[in-house]
Short mmCIF file of C-alpha atoms in Angstrom, two decimals:
data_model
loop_
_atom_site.label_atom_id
_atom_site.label_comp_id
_atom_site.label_asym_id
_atom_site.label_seq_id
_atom_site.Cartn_x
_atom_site.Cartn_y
_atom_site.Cartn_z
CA UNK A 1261 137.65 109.97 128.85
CA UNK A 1262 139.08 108.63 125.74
CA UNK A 1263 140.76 110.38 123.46
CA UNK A 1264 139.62 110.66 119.17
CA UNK A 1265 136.13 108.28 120.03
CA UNK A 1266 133.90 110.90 120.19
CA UNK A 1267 131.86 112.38 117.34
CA UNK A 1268 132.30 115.85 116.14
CA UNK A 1269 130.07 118.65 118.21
CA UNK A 1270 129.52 121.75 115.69
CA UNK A 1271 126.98 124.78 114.75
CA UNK A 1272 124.67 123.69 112.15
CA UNK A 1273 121.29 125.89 110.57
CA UNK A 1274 117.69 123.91 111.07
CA UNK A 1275 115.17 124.70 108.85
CA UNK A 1276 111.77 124.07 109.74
CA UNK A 1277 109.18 123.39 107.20
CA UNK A 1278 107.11 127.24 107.75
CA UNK A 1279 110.69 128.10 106.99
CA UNK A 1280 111.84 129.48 110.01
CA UNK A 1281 115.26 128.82 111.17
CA UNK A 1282 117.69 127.92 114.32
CA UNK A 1283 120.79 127.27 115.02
CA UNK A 1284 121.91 124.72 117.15
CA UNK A 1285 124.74 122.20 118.11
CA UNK A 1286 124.68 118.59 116.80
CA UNK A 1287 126.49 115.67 115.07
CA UNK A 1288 125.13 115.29 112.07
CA UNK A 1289 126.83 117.06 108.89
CA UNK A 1290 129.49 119.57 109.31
CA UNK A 1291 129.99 122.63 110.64
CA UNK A 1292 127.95 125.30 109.28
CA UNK A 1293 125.37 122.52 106.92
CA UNK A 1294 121.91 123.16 106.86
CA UNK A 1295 119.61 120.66 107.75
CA UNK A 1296 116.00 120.78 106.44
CA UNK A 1297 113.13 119.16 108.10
CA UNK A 1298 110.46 117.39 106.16
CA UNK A 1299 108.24 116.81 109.32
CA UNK A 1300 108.72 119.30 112.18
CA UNK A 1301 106.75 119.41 115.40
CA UNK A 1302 104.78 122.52 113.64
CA UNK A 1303 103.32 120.62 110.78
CA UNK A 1304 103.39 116.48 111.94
CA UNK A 1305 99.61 115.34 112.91
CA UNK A 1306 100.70 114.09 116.36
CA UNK A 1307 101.54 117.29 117.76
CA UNK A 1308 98.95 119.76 115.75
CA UNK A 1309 95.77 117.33 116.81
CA UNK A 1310 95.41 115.56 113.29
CA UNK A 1311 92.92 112.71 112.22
CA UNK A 1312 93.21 109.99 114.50
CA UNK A 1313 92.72 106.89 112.25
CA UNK A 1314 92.19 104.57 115.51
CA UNK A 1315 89.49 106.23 116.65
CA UNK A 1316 87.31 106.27 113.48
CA UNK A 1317 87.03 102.41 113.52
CA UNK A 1318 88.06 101.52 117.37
CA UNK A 1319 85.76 100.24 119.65
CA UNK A 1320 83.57 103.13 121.18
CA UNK A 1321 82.73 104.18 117.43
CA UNK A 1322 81.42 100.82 117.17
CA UNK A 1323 79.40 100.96 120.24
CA UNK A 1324 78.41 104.51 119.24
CA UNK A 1325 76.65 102.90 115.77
CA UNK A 1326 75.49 99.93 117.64
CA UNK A 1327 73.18 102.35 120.34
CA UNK A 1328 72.83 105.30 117.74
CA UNK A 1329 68.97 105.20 118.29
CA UNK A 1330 68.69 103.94 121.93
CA UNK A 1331 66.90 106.32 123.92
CA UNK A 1332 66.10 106.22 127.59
CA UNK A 1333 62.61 106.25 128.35
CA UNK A 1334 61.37 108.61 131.20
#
């Protein structure tokens, strides 16, 4: 490998946004920063089953209005 391209690999403090905390090893900052997360996998829509904008106006909600009173006829 060469020598001085790398970045620098150091401790830093994640907070997430319940306010727990981990450390872990990364790039960013310096050693011993805190980093504090705005979105975290704990709060972010995608991963807690949010409102799905796509679905509201997508195509099976259209069908769904379209046939909202069709009824099969024994």
């Amino acid at each position: 490998m060469k020598n001085d391209i790398h970045p620098d690999y150091h401790t830093i403090t994640v907070v997430m946004t319940d306010g727990t905390t981990y450390e872990t090893r990364s790039t960013w900052g310096s050693e011993g920063d805190t980093l504090t997360l705005e979105v975290d996998p704990k709060s972010h829509p995608a991963w807690v089953g949010g409102t799905q904008k796509v679905s509201e106006k997508g195509r099976v909600a259209a069908f769904n209005k379209r046939f909202a009173n069709f009824k099969l006829k024994k």
